[in-house]
Structures are given as C-alpha cells and as structure tokens.
Tab-separated table of C-alpha atoms and ligand atoms in Angstrom:
chain	number	residue	atom	x	y	z
A	1	MET	CA	-21.450	0.917	-15.762
A	2	THR	CA	-18.815	-1.644	-16.976
A	3	THR	CA	-18.613	-5.116	-15.386
A	4	PRO	CA	-15.541	-5.226	-13.123
A	5	GLU	CA	-12.845	-7.579	-14.459
A	6	TYR	CA	-10.716	-7.674	-11.352
A	7	PHE	CA	-10.907	-8.491	-7.686
A	8	LEU	CA	-10.222	-4.760	-6.899
A	9	GLU	CA	-10.426	-1.922	-9.342
A	10	VAL	CA	-9.544	1.683	-8.626
A	11	HIS	CA	-10.395	4.290	-11.212
A	12	GLU	CA	-9.144	7.935	-11.285
A	13	LEU	CA	-9.220	7.992	-7.487
A	14	LYS	CA	-8.610	11.383	-5.853
A	15	LYS	CA	-8.249	12.448	-2.324
A	16	TYR	CA	-7.640	16.108	-1.571
A	17	PHE	CA	-7.357	17.721	1.909
A	18	GLN	CA	-8.091	21.277	2.563
A	19	ALA	CA	-5.008	23.205	3.634
A	20	GLY	CA	-6.169	26.048	5.856
A	21	ARG	CA	-8.794	28.636	5.111
A	22	PRO	CA	-8.969	31.137	2.170
A	23	GLY	CA	-6.628	34.047	3.152
A	24	ILE	CA	-7.190	37.868	2.950
A	25	PHE	CA	-5.331	37.948	-0.414
A	26	SER	CA	-6.869	34.927	-1.940
A	27	ARG	CA	-10.414	33.449	-1.761
A	28	ARG	CA	-9.185	30.288	-3.355
A	29	THR	CA	-9.181	27.191	-1.046
A	30	ARG	CA	-5.811	25.576	-1.020
A	31	ARG	CA	-5.781	21.822	-1.217
A	32	VAL	CA	-3.261	19.102	-0.653
A	33	HIS	CA	-3.426	16.647	-3.575
A	34	ALA	CA	-2.614	13.527	-1.551
A	35	ILE	CA	-4.002	11.193	-4.195
A	36	ASP	CA	-4.461	12.757	-7.632
A	37	GLY	CA	-5.885	10.316	-10.100
A	38	VAL	CA	-4.834	6.745	-9.307
A	39	ASP	CA	-5.813	3.844	-11.462
A	40	LEU	CA	-5.094	0.307	-10.197
A	41	CYS	CA	-6.279	-3.242	-10.480
A	42	LEU	CA	-5.610	-6.322	-8.528
A	43	GLU	CA	-6.381	-9.950	-9.213
A	44	ARG	CA	-7.530	-12.490	-6.599
A	45	GLY	CA	-4.578	-13.979	-4.739
A	46	GLU	CA	-2.191	-11.397	-6.255
A	47	THR	CA	0.329	-9.243	-4.349
A	48	ILE	CA	1.153	-5.716	-5.516
A	49	ALA	CA	3.818	-3.536	-3.957
A	50	LEU	CA	3.008	0.203	-3.722
A	51	VAL	CA	6.377	2.029	-3.569
A	52	GLY	CA	7.361	5.593	-3.167
A	53	GLU	CA	8.968	8.132	-0.947
A	54	SER	CA	7.143	9.254	2.203
A	55	GLY	CA	4.462	11.761	1.391
A	56	CYS	CA	3.758	10.352	-2.123
A	57	GLY	CA	0.263	9.327	-1.095
A	58	LYS	CA	0.552	5.541	-0.724
A	59	SER	CA	-0.697	5.481	2.827
A	60	THR	CA	-3.608	7.875	2.033
A	61	LEU	CA	-4.429	5.521	-0.724
A	62	ALA	CA	-4.490	2.600	1.682
A	63	LEU	CA	-6.711	4.456	4.118
A	64	THR	CA	-9.027	5.439	1.389
A	65	LEU	CA	-9.275	1.862	0.177
A	66	MET	CA	-10.092	0.873	3.753
A	67	GLY	CA	-12.849	3.492	3.953
A	68	LEU	CA	-11.088	5.381	6.628
A	69	GLU	CA	-10.787	8.400	4.409
A	70	LYS	CA	-13.550	9.547	1.954
A	71	PRO	CA	-12.501	9.862	-1.630
A	72	THR	CA	-12.835	13.341	-3.304
A	73	ALA	CA	-13.478	11.679	-6.592
A	74	GLY	CA	-13.093	8.413	-8.558
A	75	ARG	CA	-14.384	4.852	-8.034
A	76	ILE	CA	-13.335	1.814	-6.009
A	77	ILE	CA	-14.897	-1.515	-6.896
A	78	PHE	CA	-14.128	-4.559	-4.662
A	79	GLU	CA	-15.369	-8.039	-5.403
A	80	ALA	CA	-17.795	-6.597	-8.004
A	81	GLU	CA	-19.281	-4.247	-5.451
A	82	GLU	CA	-18.985	-0.439	-5.818
A	83	ILE	CA	-17.693	0.631	-2.349
A	84	THR	CA	-16.613	4.245	-3.225
A	85	HIS	CA	-19.182	5.858	-1.010
A	86	ALA	CA	-20.258	2.862	1.113
A	87	ASP	CA	-22.126	3.874	4.294
A	88	GLU	CA	-20.781	2.978	7.671
A	89	ARG	CA	-22.722	-0.270	7.979
A	90	THR	CA	-21.460	-1.537	4.599
A	91	ARG	CA	-17.941	-0.392	5.561
A	92	LYS	CA	-18.058	-2.444	8.831
A	93	ALA	CA	-19.057	-5.516	6.895
A	94	LEU	CA	-16.292	-4.764	4.376
A	95	ARG	CA	-13.667	-4.655	7.206
A	96	GLN	CA	-14.138	-8.437	7.512
A	97	ARG	CA	-12.950	-8.822	3.955
A	98	ILE	CA	-10.290	-5.955	3.883
A	99	GLN	CA	-7.884	-5.836	6.741
A	100	MET	CA	-4.909	-3.557	7.282
A	101	VAL	CA	-1.570	-4.161	9.085
A	102	PHE	CA	0.015	-0.901	10.280
A	103	GLN	CA	3.787	-0.355	10.532
A	104	ASP	CA	4.203	0.147	14.233
A	105	PRO	CA	3.662	-3.016	16.155
A	106	TYR	CA	4.472	-1.143	19.384
A	107	GLU	CA	1.589	1.351	18.958
A	108	SER	CA	-0.916	-1.081	17.447
A	109	LEU	CA	-1.285	-3.308	20.430
A	110	ASN	CA	-3.133	-2.540	23.713
A	111	PRO	CA	-0.585	-3.158	26.434
A	112	THR	CA	-3.337	-3.993	29.003
A	113	GLN	CA	-4.750	-6.948	27.044
A	114	THR	CA	-3.326	-10.501	26.653
A	115	ILE	CA	-2.408	-11.714	23.190
A	116	GLY	CA	-5.476	-13.914	23.205
A	117	GLU	CA	-7.815	-10.978	23.983
A	118	ILE	CA	-6.164	-8.844	21.299
A	119	VAL	CA	-6.614	-11.431	18.609
A	120	ALA	CA	-10.157	-12.229	19.666
A	121	GLU	CA	-11.228	-8.605	19.714
A	122	PRO	CA	-12.049	-8.231	15.977
A	123	LEU	CA	-14.369	-11.340	16.398
A	124	VAL	CA	-16.100	-9.606	19.296
A	125	VAL	CA	-16.473	-6.315	17.406
A	126	HIS	CA	-17.993	-8.025	14.433
A	127	GLY	CA	-20.126	-10.357	16.524
A	128	LEU	CA	-18.569	-13.533	15.000
A	129	ALA	CA	-17.737	-16.992	16.454
A	130	ARG	CA	-19.753	-16.218	19.626
A	131	GLU	CA	-19.318	-19.633	20.965
A	132	GLY	CA	-16.239	-19.790	23.270
A	133	GLY	CA	-14.709	-22.861	21.639
A	134	GLU	CA	-15.169	-21.565	18.098
A	135	ARG	CA	-13.753	-18.256	19.010
A	136	GLN	CA	-10.678	-19.866	20.647
A	137	GLY	CA	-10.167	-22.051	17.714
A	138	ARG	CA	-10.112	-19.118	15.237
A	139	VAL	CA	-7.684	-17.225	17.604
A	140	VAL	CA	-5.411	-20.294	17.776
A	141	ARG	CA	-5.405	-20.786	14.068
A	142	ALA	CA	-4.643	-17.103	13.333
A	143	LEU	CA	-1.755	-17.017	15.762
A	144	GLU	CA	-0.288	-20.260	14.390
A	145	ASP	CA	-0.735	-19.177	10.801
A	146	ALA	CA	1.115	-15.954	11.821
A	147	GLY	CA	4.037	-18.150	12.964
A	148	LEU	CA	3.371	-18.029	16.762
A	149	LYS	CA	3.481	-21.760	17.493
A	150	PRO	CA	2.291	-23.302	19.685
A	151	ALA	CA	-0.413	-20.611	20.143
A	152	ALA	CA	-0.942	-21.830	23.831
A	153	ASP	CA	2.526	-20.393	24.613
A	154	TYR	CA	1.327	-16.905	23.586
A	155	LEU	CA	-2.366	-16.592	24.530
A	156	HIS	CA	-1.783	-15.383	28.079
A	157	ARG	CA	1.181	-13.246	27.525
A	158	TYR	CA	1.176	-9.415	27.258
A	159	PRO	CA	2.717	-7.324	24.356
A	160	HIS	CA	5.641	-6.170	26.449
A	161	GLN	CA	6.706	-9.807	26.867
A	162	LEU	CA	7.197	-10.223	23.115
A	163	SER	CA	9.946	-9.157	20.674
A	164	GLY	CA	9.243	-6.621	17.844
A	165	GLY	CA	8.927	-9.354	15.312
A	166	GLN	CA	6.528	-11.297	17.575
A	167	ARG	CA	4.360	-8.282	18.077
A	168	GLN	CA	4.115	-7.754	14.281
A	169	ARG	CA	3.015	-11.341	14.037
A	170	VAL	CA	0.265	-10.691	16.642
A	171	VAL	CA	-0.794	-7.679	14.511
A	172	ILE	CA	-1.009	-9.947	11.402
A	173	ALA	CA	-2.905	-12.611	13.471
A	174	SER	CA	-5.510	-9.951	14.486
A	175	ALA	CA	-6.088	-9.283	10.808
A	176	LEU	CA	-6.146	-12.991	9.876
A	177	VAL	CA	-8.685	-13.915	12.515
A	178	LEU	CA	-11.426	-12.317	10.341
A	179	GLU	CA	-10.243	-14.407	7.367
A	180	PRO	CA	-9.879	-11.351	5.109
A	181	HIS	CA	-9.721	-11.636	1.273
A	182	LEU	CA	-7.406	-8.471	1.011
A	183	LEU	CA	-4.655	-7.523	3.333
A	184	ILE	CA	-3.262	-4.026	3.131
A	185	ALA	CA	0.191	-3.976	4.750
A	186	ASP	CA	1.470	-0.465	5.305
A	187	GLU	CA	5.265	-0.592	5.848
A	188	PRO	CA	4.953	-3.691	7.892
A	189	VAL	CA	8.693	-4.197	8.364
A	190	SER	CA	10.008	-0.612	8.509
A	191	MET	CA	10.018	-0.556	12.392
A	192	LEU	CA	11.694	-3.951	12.739
A	193	ASP	CA	15.309	-5.044	12.909
A	194	VAL	CA	16.893	-5.893	9.644
A	195	SER	CA	17.322	-9.526	10.811
A	196	ILE	CA	13.528	-9.956	11.387
A	197	ARG	CA	12.311	-8.176	8.165
A	198	ALA	CA	12.826	-11.176	5.949
A	199	GLU	CA	10.937	-13.424	8.346
A	200	ILE	CA	7.886	-11.105	8.149
A	201	LEU	CA	8.116	-10.787	4.365
A	202	ASN	CA	8.304	-14.612	4.076
A	203	LEU	CA	5.354	-14.894	6.318
A	204	LEU	CA	3.307	-12.598	4.017
A	205	ALA	CA	4.329	-14.690	0.992
A	206	GLU	CA	3.331	-17.848	2.900
A	207	LEU	CA	-0.116	-16.475	3.788
A	208	ARG	CA	-0.747	-15.471	0.321
A	209	ARG	CA	-0.040	-19.110	-0.817
A	210	THR	CA	-1.888	-20.884	1.965
A	211	ARG	CA	-4.821	-18.605	2.456
A	212	GLN	CA	-5.011	-17.192	-1.112
A	213	ILE	CA	-5.118	-13.659	0.238
A	214	SER	CA	-4.417	-10.752	-2.067
A	215	ILE	CA	-1.964	-8.271	-0.634
A	216	ILE	CA	-1.238	-4.595	-1.139
A	217	PHE	CA	2.274	-4.143	0.261
A	218	ILE	CA	3.206	-0.561	0.880
A	219	THR	CA	6.827	0.386	1.201
A	220	HIS	CA	9.334	3.136	0.606
A	221	ASP	CA	11.972	0.479	-0.082
A	222	LEU	CA	12.075	-0.922	-3.643
A	223	GLY	CA	14.699	-3.389	-2.479
A	224	THR	CA	12.068	-5.424	-0.518
A	225	VAL	CA	9.557	-5.978	-3.254
A	226	GLY	CA	11.516	-8.674	-5.158
A	227	TYR	CA	10.761	-11.150	-2.372
A	228	PHE	CA	7.198	-11.781	-3.159
A	229	ALA	CA	5.310	-9.092	-5.063
A	230	ASP	CA	3.771	-10.092	-8.376
A	231	ARG	CA	3.567	-6.534	-9.550
A	232	VAL	CA	5.003	-3.147	-8.559
A	233	ALA	CA	3.340	0.305	-8.766
A	234	VAL	CA	5.609	3.229	-8.221
A	235	MET	CA	3.966	6.412	-6.821
A	236	TYR	CA	5.157	9.992	-7.005
A	237	LEU	CA	3.257	13.012	-5.699
A	238	GLY	CA	-0.166	11.224	-5.646
A	239	ARG	CA	0.067	9.420	-8.939
A	240	ILE	CA	1.226	5.988	-10.094
A	241	VAL	CA	4.051	6.767	-12.510
A	242	GLU	CA	5.005	3.164	-13.328
A	243	VAL	CA	3.387	-0.226	-13.017
A	244	GLY	CA	4.396	-3.656	-14.182
A	245	ARG	CA	5.355	-7.142	-13.255
A	246	THR	CA	8.028	-6.984	-10.563
A	247	LYS	CA	10.669	-8.749	-12.630
A	248	GLU	CA	10.212	-6.459	-15.577
A	249	VAL	CA	10.193	-3.258	-13.510
A	250	LEU	CA	13.347	-4.281	-11.514
A	251	LYS	CA	15.111	-5.490	-14.656
A	252	ASN	CA	14.032	-2.790	-17.129
A	253	PRO	CA	12.579	0.296	-15.262
A	254	GLN	CA	11.062	2.777	-17.645
A	255	HIS	CA	10.285	5.863	-15.614
A	256	PRO	CA	13.253	8.049	-14.587
A	257	TYR	CA	11.904	8.084	-11.090
A	258	THR	CA	11.957	4.356	-10.856
A	259	LYS	CA	15.389	4.253	-12.361
A	260	ALA	CA	16.589	6.645	-9.619
A	261	LEU	CA	14.970	4.629	-6.787
A	262	LEU	CA	16.600	1.427	-8.118
A	263	SER	CA	19.995	2.894	-8.704
A	264	VAL	CA	20.443	3.484	-4.921
A	265	ILE	CA	19.647	0.049	-3.753
A	266	PRO	CA	22.814	-1.692	-2.531
A	267	VAL	CA	23.756	-4.651	-4.872
A	268	PRO	CA	26.429	-7.098	-3.695
A	269	ASN	CA	27.409	-8.133	-7.118
A	270	PRO	CA	29.518	-5.299	-8.754
A	271	ARG	CA	28.603	-6.457	-12.258
A	272	LEU	CA	24.950	-5.821	-11.555
A	273	ARG	CA	25.357	-2.357	-10.021
A	274	ARG	CA	23.672	0.548	-11.813
A	275	GLU	CA	24.999	4.099	-12.064
A	276	ARG	CA	23.712	5.965	-9.064
A	277	VAL	CA	21.183	8.657	-9.825
A	278	ILE	CA	20.863	11.169	-7.031
A	279	LEU	CA	17.731	13.261	-7.454
A	280	GLN	CA	18.228	16.952	-7.013
A	281	GLY	CA	15.914	19.194	-4.991
A	282	GLU	CA	13.033	18.319	-2.741
A	283	THR	CA	9.638	16.683	-3.659
A	284	PRO	CA	7.381	19.671	-4.744
A	285	ASN	CA	4.673	20.856	-2.405
A	286	PRO	CA	1.529	18.770	-2.978
A	287	ILE	CA	-0.492	22.053	-2.602
A	288	ASP	CA	1.148	23.715	-5.565
A	289	LEU	CA	1.858	20.935	-8.005
A	290	PRO	CA	4.251	21.754	-10.904
A	291	GLY	CA	2.627	22.061	-14.365
A	292	GLY	CA	3.349	19.469	-17.108
A	293	CYS	CA	4.953	16.321	-15.760
A	294	ARG	CA	4.941	16.579	-11.993
A	295	PHE	CA	8.445	14.966	-11.847
A	296	HIS	CA	10.039	17.476	-14.224
A	297	PRO	CA	11.718	19.786	-11.599
A	298	ARG	CA	13.732	16.749	-10.354
A	299	CYS	CA	13.915	14.662	-13.540
A	300	PRO	CA	17.445	14.317	-14.798
A	301	VAL	CA	16.307	13.736	-18.412
A	302	ALA	CA	13.548	16.309	-18.645
A	303	GLU	CA	12.876	17.959	-21.954
A	304	GLU	CA	11.227	21.351	-22.698
A	305	ARG	CA	7.885	19.805	-23.310
A	306	CYS	CA	7.879	18.159	-19.920
A	307	GLN	CA	7.282	21.545	-18.369
A	308	GLN	CA	3.988	22.201	-20.144
A	309	ASP	CA	2.437	18.989	-21.026
A	310	GLU	CA	1.469	16.214	-18.623
A	311	PRO	CA	2.269	12.663	-19.906
A	312	PRO	CA	-0.621	10.246	-20.130
A	313	ARG	CA	-1.511	8.577	-16.816
A	314	VAL	CA	-0.873	4.775	-16.439
A	315	THR	CA	-4.133	2.948	-16.673
A	316	ALA	CA	-5.649	0.212	-14.434
A	317	ALA	CA	-4.660	-2.519	-16.939
A	318	PRO	CA	-1.913	-4.789	-15.636
A	319	LEU	CA	0.576	-3.961	-18.369
A	320	HIS	CA	4.138	-2.631	-17.931
A	321	HIS	CA	3.795	1.038	-18.569
A	322	ALA	CA	5.065	4.400	-17.345
A	323	ALA	CA	3.780	8.031	-17.267
A	324	CYS	CA	6.694	9.653	-19.180
A	325	TRP	CA	6.885	11.217	-22.547
A	326	LEU	CA	10.137	9.431	-23.303
A	327	VAL	CA	8.433	6.086	-22.954
A	328	SER	CA	5.081	6.864	-24.501
A	329	GLY	CA	6.814	8.586	-27.395
A	330	LYS	CA	3.603	10.579	-28.124
A	331	LYS	CA	4.001	14.212	-29.028
A	332	PRO	CA	1.921	16.478	-26.831
B	1	SF4	FE1	11.109	13.141	-17.005
B	1	SF4	FE2	9.692	14.285	-18.982
B	1	SF4	FE3	9.444	11.759	-18.502
B	1	SF4	FE4	8.457	13.532	-16.809
B	1	SF4	S1	7.795	13.183	-18.813
B	1	SF4	S2	9.607	11.663	-16.180
B	1	SF4	S3	10.001	15.047	-16.843
B	1	SF4	S4	11.397	12.769	-19.180
C-alpha cells in the first residue's frame, strides 16, 4: 500500500445502486452507476468545488465520503487512515472530523428545539464537552464563527424566528461545534435568496482561513466557484471529466462539457462573453451508459473514435487535465 500524500485521497471510487430485480427476459441485474471511478485528492486547508448537473453523482460522492453510503469499489484515505470500509464505531468517530452541511436549512433544523439545543446536540451525541460551561462555550463560539453575533441573541430562539440565511448559519454552526477538519457543503446556497448567497460563500471562505478547514463545495453552478475554491472538479455521469486550479479552469477550460457549462454563465462585460454552447439531448441514463466517451451523445465536437473508445480518466494528482481525446491527443 502506498503512503498517502494528501489529507484526503479517493481512488477509483465506485458506487452502484441496484435498479429493480432481474426481469423475465433478462437475468442481468441492472445497476445505476451513480459514481463510476472517481479519483480525487485534497490538501489540508484546501477548498475544492465539485460541479455538475443534478444527477451527475456529486451528492452520492459526498454521502459516500461521509460513510452514509457504502462504496461498491475503490478506496478512501482520510488523514492517512483507510476509511473505505470503516465500521460504524470508526465512522462515528470520523464524523467529528468530517461534517456535512446540507442544502435545505428549512428541513435540517428541528423546529421544536432552540438554536442553543440544536447546536449543542452534536456534542451530546458524541459525548463531548460534558461540563455545562464548556459545552456552552463551544456552542457560543460556533454560533459566532458562523456569523450569528452576539450568540446570546440567538441561543433561546427557534428556527422559525430566523431568516433563511440565519438558519443556514445555524446549520454551519452545528457542523463547526465539533471542530471538523473537513466540511462537505452540498449546495449550501441553492435554497437561499440571491442576496444572501454571497454572504454564506464569504462565510465559508472566512472559516477556511480562520479555522484551516478543508472544504468540498458541491454545486451545480460553476458561476459561484470563483469566489473561494482553490480547485474545481467537473463531474459528468459519475466521473470527474476535468479538474484543475479554479483560475485555469475558468480561463481555459479543456473539456467540451466544462466549456458548455461556462458558456451559459451570465457575464456583465460583453468583451468577456463566450459563445453560448447549448447541449443537445438529455443526460444519458446512468443504468445504460453510452460506450466510448460517456459525453459523446451530447458533445458538439465528438469524433468517430469517441463512440468506441473511452478517454483516459483524470487522475488524483492536482494537475489541470481533462478526460477527452481532443486534450490528451492520444490515439486509442
Ligand atoms: Fe467530446 Fe470526444 Fe472529448 Fe468525449 S472524448 S468530450 S466525445 S471530443
């Protein structure tokens, strides 16, 4: 086994779901290829944005990293510890170091608990900070780090007394109270008003700076990643098709899918506008993946070889590269 180089390493990770039972005409079990060979790495204190359309597998990847879904194949190494098939006890301990922020602050909070009780609950579940004063101190610090200052104004309120942005800050405080090393934020701003989104993105950037937290930021909106992500990984049909430093990917996208996503982001300066690329057709069914390059049915620049031969996958190394024959230049 090789020594891990990164804070988080994911190698050839797969997660398939069974899609119904074998039928009368076929004994073959049909499977949804939710994640289909993902390689990824993350450095301590780094933020990576995972971008793609809904159904591309980014949320399943997050749940698998959290241990809420069991991987079908592949490896996950976190802080030099193989956690791919960690048992429930190890997983529980890991959840102190890996926390998740879900997209819907309205569903995530128990309406019958006060904000103080909600933020303290992870400490209770993990049996941490048992002394009342210590527990209260951690709750106050988490709320204030999440931008709810002074915390005393919020401790005794209920979720329905807060705005959407404040509720999402409470969700973030509930994650922070355990002092995690990795935060997985799954579409944390998609349910919020546009006016509040920038505030929450700025908060995540601030937390990364002040608490040195690594962040996996999951979004369908490539337009939001320039705010604070160090690197971007673009996902399509269960695979990462392009990865690289945010500036490089936004300035010089290599994969036709990334180019299409970027081309439809509104840009105020007309000189910086790109030609719009509207992808034709629907995303293929993840049960019956197309042969060759899985993007070829929708790719505006597909060649004949793209239908038969799959381009090399992007690797876990933090280079700028894309899974496309036009980029790799290698003949199949
Ligand atoms: Fe398009 Fe072919 Fe590149 Fe796939 S390999 S993205 S089909 S050009």
